Short mmCIF file of C-alpha atoms in Angstrom, two decimals:
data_model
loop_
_atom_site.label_atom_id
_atom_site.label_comp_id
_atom_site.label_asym_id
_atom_site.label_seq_id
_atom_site.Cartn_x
_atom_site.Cartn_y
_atom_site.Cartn_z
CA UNK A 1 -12.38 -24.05 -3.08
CA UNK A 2 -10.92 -23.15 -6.15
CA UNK A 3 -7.54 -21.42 -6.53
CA UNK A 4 -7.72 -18.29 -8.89
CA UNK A 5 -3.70 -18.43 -10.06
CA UNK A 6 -4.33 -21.67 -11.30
CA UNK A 7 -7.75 -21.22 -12.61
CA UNK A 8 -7.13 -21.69 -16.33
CA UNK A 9 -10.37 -21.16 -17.59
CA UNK A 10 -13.35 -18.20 -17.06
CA UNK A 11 -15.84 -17.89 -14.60
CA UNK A 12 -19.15 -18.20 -16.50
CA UNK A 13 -19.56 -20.69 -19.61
CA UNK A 14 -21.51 -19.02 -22.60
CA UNK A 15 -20.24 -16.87 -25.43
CA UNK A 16 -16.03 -16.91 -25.55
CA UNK A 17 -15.73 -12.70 -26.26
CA UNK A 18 -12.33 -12.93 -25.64
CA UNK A 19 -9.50 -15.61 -25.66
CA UNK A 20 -6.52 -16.53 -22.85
CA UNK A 21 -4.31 -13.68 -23.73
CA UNK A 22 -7.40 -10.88 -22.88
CA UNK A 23 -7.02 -13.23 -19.48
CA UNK A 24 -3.23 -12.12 -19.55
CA UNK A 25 -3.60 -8.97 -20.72
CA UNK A 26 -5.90 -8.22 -17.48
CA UNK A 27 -3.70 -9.66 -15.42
CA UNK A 28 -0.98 -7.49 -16.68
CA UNK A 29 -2.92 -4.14 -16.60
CA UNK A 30 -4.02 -5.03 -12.93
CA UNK A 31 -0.66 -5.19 -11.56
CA UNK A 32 -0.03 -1.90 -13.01
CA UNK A 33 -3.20 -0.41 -11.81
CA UNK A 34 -3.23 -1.80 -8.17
CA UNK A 35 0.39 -0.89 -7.53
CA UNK A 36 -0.56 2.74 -8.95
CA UNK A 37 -3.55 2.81 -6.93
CA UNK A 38 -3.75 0.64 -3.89
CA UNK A 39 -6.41 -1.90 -3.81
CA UNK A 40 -9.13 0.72 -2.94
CA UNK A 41 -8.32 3.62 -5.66
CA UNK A 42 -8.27 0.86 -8.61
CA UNK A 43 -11.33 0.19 -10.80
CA UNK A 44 -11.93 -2.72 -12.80
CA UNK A 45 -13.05 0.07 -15.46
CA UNK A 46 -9.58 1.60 -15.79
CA UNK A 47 -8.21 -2.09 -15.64
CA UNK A 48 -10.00 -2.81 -18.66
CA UNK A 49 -8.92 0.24 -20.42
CA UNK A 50 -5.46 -0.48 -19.69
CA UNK A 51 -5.73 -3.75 -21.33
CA UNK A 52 -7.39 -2.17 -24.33
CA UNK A 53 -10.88 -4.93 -23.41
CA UNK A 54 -14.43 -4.72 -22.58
CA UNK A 55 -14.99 -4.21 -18.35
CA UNK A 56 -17.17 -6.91 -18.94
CA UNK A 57 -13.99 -9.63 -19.47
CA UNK A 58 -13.36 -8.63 -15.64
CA UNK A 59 -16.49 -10.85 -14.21
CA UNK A 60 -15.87 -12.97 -17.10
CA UNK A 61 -12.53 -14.64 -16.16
CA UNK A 62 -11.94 -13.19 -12.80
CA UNK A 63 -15.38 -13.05 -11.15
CA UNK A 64 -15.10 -9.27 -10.12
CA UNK A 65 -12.12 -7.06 -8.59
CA UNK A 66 -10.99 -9.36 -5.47
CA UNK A 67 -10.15 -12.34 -7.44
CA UNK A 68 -8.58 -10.10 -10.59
CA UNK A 69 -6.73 -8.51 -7.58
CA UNK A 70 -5.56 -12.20 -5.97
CA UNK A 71 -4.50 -13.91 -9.02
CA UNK A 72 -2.46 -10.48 -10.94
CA UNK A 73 -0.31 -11.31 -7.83
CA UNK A 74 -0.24 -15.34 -8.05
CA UNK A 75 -1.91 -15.44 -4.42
CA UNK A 76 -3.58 -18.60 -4.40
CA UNK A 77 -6.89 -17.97 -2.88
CA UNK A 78 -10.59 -16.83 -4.44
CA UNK A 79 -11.57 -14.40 -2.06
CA UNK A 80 -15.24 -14.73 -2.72
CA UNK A 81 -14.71 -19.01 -2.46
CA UNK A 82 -12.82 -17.97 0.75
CA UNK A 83 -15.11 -16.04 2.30
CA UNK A 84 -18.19 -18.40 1.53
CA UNK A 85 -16.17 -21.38 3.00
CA UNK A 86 -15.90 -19.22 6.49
CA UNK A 87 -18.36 -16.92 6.73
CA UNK A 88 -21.41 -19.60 7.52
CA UNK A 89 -21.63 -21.40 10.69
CA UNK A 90 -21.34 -20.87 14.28
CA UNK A 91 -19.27 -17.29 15.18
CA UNK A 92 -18.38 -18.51 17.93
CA UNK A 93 -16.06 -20.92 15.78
CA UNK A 94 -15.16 -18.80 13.38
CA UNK A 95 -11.56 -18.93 14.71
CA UNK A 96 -11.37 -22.52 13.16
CA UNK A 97 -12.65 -22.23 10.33
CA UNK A 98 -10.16 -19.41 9.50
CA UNK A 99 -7.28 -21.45 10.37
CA UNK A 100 -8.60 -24.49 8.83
CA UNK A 101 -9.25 -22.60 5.36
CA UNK A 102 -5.64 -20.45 5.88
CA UNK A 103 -3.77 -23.97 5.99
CA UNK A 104 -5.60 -25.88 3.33
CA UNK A 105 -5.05 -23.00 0.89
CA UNK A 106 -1.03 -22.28 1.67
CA UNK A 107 -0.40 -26.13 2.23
CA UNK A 108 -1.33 -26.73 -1.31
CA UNK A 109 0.88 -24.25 -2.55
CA UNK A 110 3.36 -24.47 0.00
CA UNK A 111 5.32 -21.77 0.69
CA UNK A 112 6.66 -19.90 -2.26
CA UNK A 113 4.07 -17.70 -2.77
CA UNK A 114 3.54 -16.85 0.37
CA UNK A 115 7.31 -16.06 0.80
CA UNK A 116 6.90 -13.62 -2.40
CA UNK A 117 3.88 -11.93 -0.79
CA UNK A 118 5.94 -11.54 2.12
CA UNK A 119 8.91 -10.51 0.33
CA UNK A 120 6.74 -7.90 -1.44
CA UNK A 121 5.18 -6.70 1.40
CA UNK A 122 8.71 -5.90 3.30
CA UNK A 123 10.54 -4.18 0.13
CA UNK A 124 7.57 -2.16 -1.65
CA UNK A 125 5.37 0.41 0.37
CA UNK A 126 3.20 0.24 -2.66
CA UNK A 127 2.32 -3.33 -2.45
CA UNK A 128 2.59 -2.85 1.69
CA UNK A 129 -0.18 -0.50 1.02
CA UNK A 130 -2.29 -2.50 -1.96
CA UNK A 131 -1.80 -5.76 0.70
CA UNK A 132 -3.43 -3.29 3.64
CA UNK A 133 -6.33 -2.32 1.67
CA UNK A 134 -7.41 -5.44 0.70
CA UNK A 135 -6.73 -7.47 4.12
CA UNK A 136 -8.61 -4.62 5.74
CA UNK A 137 -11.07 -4.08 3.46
CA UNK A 138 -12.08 -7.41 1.70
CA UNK A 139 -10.07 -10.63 3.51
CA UNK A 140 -10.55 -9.92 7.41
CA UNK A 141 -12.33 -6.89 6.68
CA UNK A 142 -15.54 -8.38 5.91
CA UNK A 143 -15.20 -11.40 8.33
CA UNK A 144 -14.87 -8.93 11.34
CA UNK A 145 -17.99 -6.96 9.90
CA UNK A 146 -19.77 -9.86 9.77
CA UNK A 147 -19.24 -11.85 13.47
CA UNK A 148 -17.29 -9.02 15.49
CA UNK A 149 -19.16 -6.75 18.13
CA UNK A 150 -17.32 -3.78 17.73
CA UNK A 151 -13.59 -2.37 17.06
CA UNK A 152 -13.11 -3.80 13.71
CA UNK A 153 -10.51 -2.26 12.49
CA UNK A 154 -8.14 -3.39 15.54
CA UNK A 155 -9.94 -6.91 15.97
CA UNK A 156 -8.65 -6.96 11.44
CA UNK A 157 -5.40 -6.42 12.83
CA UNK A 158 -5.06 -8.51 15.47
CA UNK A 159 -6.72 -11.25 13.37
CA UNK A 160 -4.32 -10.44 10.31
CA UNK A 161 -1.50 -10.51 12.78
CA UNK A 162 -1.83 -13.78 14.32
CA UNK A 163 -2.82 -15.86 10.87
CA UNK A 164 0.14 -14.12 9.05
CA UNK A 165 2.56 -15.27 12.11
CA UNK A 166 1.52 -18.71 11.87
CA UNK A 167 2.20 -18.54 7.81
CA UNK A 168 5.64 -16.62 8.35
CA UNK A 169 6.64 -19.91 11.11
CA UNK A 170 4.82 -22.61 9.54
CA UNK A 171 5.61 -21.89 5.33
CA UNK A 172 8.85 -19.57 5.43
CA UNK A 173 10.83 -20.14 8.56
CA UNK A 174 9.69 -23.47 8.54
CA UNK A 175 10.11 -23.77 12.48
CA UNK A 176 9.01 -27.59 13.42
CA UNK A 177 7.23 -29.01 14.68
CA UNK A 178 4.83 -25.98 13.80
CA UNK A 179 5.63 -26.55 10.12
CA UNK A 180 5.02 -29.99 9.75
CA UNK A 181 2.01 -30.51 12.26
CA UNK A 182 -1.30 -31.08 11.34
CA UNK A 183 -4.38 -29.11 10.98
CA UNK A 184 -5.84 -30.37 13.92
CA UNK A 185 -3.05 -29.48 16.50
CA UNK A 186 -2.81 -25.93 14.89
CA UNK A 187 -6.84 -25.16 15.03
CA UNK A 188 -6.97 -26.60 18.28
CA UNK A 189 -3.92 -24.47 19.63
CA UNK A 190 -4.50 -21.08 17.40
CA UNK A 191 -7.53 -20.68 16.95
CA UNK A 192 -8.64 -19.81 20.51
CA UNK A 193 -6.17 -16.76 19.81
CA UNK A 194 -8.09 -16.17 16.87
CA UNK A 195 -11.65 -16.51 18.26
CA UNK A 196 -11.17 -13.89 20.56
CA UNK A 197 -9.68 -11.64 18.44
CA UNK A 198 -12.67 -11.62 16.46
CA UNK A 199 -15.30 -12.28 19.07
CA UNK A 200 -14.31 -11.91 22.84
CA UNK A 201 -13.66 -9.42 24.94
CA UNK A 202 -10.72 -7.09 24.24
CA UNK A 203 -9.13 -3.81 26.38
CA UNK B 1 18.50 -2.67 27.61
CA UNK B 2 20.94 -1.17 24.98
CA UNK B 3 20.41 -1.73 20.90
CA UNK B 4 23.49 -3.85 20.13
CA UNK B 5 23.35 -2.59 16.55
CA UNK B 6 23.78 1.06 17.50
CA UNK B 7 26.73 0.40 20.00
CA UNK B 8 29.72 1.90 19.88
CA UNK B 9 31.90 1.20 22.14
CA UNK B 10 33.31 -1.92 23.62
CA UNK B 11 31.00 -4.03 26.47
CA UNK B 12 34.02 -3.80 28.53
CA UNK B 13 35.90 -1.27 29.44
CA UNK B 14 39.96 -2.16 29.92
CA UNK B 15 43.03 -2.34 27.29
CA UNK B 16 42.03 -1.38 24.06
CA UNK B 17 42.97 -4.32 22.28
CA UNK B 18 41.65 -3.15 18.69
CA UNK B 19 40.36 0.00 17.15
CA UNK B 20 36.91 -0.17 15.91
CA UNK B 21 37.86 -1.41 12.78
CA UNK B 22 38.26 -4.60 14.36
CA UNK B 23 34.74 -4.86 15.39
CA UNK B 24 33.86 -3.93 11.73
CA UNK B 25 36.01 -6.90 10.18
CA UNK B 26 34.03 -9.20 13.07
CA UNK B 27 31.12 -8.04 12.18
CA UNK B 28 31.98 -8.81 8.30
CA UNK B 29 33.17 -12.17 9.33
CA UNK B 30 30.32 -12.89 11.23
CA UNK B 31 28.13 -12.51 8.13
CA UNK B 32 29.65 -14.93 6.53
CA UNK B 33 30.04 -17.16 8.54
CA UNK B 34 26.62 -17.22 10.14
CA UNK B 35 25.01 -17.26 6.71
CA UNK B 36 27.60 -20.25 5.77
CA UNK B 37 27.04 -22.53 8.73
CA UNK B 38 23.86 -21.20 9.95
CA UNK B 39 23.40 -20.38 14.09
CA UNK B 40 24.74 -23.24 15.67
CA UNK B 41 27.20 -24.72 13.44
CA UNK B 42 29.05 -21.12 13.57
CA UNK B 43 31.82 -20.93 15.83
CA UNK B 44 33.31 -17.25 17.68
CA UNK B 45 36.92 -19.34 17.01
CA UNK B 46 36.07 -19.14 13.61
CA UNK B 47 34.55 -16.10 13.17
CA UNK B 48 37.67 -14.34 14.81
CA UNK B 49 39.92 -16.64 12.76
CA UNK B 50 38.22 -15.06 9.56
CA UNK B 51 38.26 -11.91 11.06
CA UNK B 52 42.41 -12.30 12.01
CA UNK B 53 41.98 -11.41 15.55
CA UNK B 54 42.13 -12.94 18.69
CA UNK B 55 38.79 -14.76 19.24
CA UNK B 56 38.84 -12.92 23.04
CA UNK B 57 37.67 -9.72 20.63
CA UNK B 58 34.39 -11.00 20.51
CA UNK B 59 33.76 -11.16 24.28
CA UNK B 60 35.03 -7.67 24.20
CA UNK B 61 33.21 -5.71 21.39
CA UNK B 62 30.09 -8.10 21.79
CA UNK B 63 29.75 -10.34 24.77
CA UNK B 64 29.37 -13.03 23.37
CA UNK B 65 27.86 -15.24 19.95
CA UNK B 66 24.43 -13.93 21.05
CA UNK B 67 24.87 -10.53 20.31
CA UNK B 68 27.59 -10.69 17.25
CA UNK B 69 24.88 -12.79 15.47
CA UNK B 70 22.27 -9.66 16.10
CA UNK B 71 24.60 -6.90 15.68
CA UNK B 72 25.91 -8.39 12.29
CA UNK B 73 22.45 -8.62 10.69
CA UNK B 74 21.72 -5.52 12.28
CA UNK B 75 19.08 -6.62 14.43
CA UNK B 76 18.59 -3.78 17.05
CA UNK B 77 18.73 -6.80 20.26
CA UNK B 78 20.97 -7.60 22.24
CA UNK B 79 19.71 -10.84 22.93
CA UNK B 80 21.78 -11.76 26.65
CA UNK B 81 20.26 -8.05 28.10
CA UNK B 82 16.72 -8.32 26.31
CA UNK B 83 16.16 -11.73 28.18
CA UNK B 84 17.34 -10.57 31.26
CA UNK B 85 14.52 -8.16 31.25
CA UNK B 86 12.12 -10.60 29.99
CA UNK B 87 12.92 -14.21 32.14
CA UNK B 88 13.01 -13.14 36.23
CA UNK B 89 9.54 -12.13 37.46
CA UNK B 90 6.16 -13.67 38.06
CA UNK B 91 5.90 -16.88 35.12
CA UNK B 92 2.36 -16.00 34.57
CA UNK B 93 2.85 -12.43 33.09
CA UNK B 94 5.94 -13.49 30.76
CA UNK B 95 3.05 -13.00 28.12
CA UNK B 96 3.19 -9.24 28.88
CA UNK B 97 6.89 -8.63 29.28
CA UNK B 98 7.43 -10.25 26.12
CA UNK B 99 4.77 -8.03 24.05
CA UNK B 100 6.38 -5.19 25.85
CA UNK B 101 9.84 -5.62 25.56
CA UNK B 102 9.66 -6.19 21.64
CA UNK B 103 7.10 -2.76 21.17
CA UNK B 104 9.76 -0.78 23.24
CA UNK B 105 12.58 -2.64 21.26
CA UNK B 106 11.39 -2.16 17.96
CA UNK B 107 9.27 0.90 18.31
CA UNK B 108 12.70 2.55 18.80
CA UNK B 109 13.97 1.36 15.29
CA UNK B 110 10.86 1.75 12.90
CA UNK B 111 9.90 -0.50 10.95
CA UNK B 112 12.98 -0.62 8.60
CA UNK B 113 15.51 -3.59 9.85
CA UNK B 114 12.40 -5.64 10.83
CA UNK B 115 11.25 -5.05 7.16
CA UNK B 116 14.73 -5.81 6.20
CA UNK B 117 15.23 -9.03 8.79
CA UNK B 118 11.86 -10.82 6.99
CA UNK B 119 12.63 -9.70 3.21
CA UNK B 120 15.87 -11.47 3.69
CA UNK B 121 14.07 -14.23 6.13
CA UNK B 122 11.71 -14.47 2.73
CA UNK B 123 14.79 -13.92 0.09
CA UNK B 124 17.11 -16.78 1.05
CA UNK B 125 17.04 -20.27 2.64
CA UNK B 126 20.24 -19.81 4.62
CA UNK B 127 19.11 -16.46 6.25
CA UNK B 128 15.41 -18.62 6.95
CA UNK B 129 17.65 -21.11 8.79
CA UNK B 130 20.22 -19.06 11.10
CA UNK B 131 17.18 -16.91 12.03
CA UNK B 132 15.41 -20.20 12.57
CA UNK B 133 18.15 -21.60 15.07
CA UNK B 134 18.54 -18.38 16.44
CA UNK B 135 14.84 -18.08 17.37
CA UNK B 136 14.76 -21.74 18.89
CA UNK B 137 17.71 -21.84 20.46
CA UNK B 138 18.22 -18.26 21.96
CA UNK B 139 15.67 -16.00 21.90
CA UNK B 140 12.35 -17.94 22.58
CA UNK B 141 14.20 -20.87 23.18
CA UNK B 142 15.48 -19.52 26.20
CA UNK B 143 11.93 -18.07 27.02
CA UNK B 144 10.47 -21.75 26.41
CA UNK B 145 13.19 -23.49 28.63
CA UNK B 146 12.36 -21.40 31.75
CA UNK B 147 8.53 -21.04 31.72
CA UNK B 148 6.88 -24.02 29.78
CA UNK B 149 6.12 -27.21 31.51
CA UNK B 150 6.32 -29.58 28.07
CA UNK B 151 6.09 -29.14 24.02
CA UNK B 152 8.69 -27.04 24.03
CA UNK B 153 9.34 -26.27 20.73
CA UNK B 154 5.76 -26.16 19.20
CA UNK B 155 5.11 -23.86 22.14
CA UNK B 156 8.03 -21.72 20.99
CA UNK B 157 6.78 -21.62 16.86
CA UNK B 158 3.29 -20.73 18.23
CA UNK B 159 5.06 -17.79 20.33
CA UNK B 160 7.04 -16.59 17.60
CA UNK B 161 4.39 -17.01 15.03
CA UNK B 162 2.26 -14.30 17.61
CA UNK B 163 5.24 -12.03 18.20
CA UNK B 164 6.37 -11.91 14.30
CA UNK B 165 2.72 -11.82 13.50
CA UNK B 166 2.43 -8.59 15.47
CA UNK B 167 5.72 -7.10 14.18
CA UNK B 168 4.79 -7.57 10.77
CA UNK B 169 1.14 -5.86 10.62
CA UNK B 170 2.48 -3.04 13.22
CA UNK B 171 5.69 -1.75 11.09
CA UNK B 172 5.76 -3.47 7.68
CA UNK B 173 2.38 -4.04 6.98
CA UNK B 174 1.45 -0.43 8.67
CA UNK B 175 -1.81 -1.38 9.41
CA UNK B 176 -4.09 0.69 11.38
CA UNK B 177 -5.28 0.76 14.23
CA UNK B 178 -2.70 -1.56 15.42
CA UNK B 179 0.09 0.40 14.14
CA UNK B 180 -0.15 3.49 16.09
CA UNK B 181 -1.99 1.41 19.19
CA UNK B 182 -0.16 1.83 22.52
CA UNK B 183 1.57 -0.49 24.41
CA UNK B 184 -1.09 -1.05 27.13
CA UNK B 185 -3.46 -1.90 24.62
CA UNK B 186 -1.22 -4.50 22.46
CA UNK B 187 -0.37 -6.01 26.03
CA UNK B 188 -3.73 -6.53 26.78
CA UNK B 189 -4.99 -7.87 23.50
CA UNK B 190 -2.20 -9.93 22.93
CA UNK B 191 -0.10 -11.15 25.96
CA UNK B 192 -3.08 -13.62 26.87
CA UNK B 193 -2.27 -15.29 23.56
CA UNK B 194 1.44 -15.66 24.32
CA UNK B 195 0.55 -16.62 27.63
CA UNK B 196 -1.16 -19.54 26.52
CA UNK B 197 1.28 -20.38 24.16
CA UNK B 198 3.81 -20.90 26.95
CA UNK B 199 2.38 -21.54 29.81
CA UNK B 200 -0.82 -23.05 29.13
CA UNK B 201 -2.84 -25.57 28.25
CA UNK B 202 -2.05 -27.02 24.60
CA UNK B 203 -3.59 -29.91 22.56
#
């Protein structure tokens, strides 16, 4: 997988219609527009106006919305690589995947930006709100429409709850030995939790 | 179980060896000194020393390190009384008492000092760290030492990592259904997880 904040270059190879600072530029505009807007009410049209470029530069060096929206706040994930690395396979072992994926990604960065998301989160209701949206509706949203039976809005939440726990602990409490184990020992002991959140049986 | 942060009066009742002005000047003390020498290397002496009262004031405006350390970060806890609801009963449904005693606890606040507590958890490596012994040592500690046969410490990240998890997506995060979702419902969705973490079966 391939982390969009450190991405340098764009998306597709072919014609250059726009050089690093349109990226910038983008970036810029999108921060504006999401924390306007939420996640939901922005469009990558008004993003583009904002930064005065073609919509087109959008799929150009972001890929579309959710990676424009991921890297304008230095989250280190592709949503679209994401979702492609967990999304295929067994459902009934979906739970490992996600923890598998949710620790390669925030090991690599450690935990600085996740502390900043976090940070955000608890002091703006803005980017409390932005965060929502897209957890809901793009990160867990689309894994729970794609392997849960029903209640996906609470099986999200539950989901969301658990894997952001485990990040709070592992990257900015740093509570050992849950910060320091390995991948193995957390799959094998979270992602039960996780399984059935998405999957089993619930009241 | 009473909030600690919204007490007034003394825990005992007696001579009324200082005016409430002393409890303000512990409380101030306490702040310091907790975010100076984290949890455990605090000490009530010095606290009171700081303070420039008797170190027998903290016994009688708090009862004890426990609930100074909650009351000065205004944590809405008092520790000693929230795990005497949670510890004596049947070791198999701690799971539940502990989902329900921290959605009655913090239910009764809103969201704001848990949005507070993890902004500052998030802002600054010496608030990560008292919160980090305080967890381990007191609050799940405690819950750790009485119920789980072995691992105690990775059994007590993987419990906090569900509880905090929880906490953040139901009154920071604001995340729906799970927000507004009722106690019996949480319980049953999550307590099994918890359970497990305790009292169960880990890799």
């Amino acid at each position: 997988m391939v982390a969009a904040g450190a991405q340098p270059g764009p998306r597709r190879r072919g014609r250059r219609p726009g050089g690093s600072d349109t990226r910038g530029q983008l970036l810029e505009a999108a921060r504006v527009e999401f924390a306007e807007r939420g996640y939901e009410g922005a469009t990558v049209r008004r993003i583009a106006d904002r930064a005065g470029v073609d919509a087109a530069m959008v799929n150009h060096w972001f890929g579309g919305k959710e990676a424009l929206f991921t890297a304008s706040l230095d989250i280190p994930i592709d949503p679209v690589e994401l979702l492609a690395d967990i999304l295929p396979g067994d459902p009934e072992k979906i739970g490992e995947r996600v923890v598998e994926r949710f620790l390669t990604v925030w090991d690599a960065t450690g935990g600085g930006p996740l502390a900043a998301m976090i940070q955000s989160i608890a002091s703006h209701d803005a980017a409390a709100r932005m965060m929502r949206e897209f957890i809901g509706n793009v990160l867990v949203g689309r894994i729970v429409a794609a392997v849960s039976p029903d209640q996906h809005e609470l099986r999200a939440g539950l989901c969301g709850a658990q894997v952001f726990g485990m990040g709070m602990v592992r990257y900015v409490l740093k509570f050992e030995p849950l910060a320091s184990a390995d991948h193995a020992t957390l799959v094998a002991a979270v992602a039960p939790s996780i399984q059935r959140y998405l999957t089993g049986p619930l009241p």
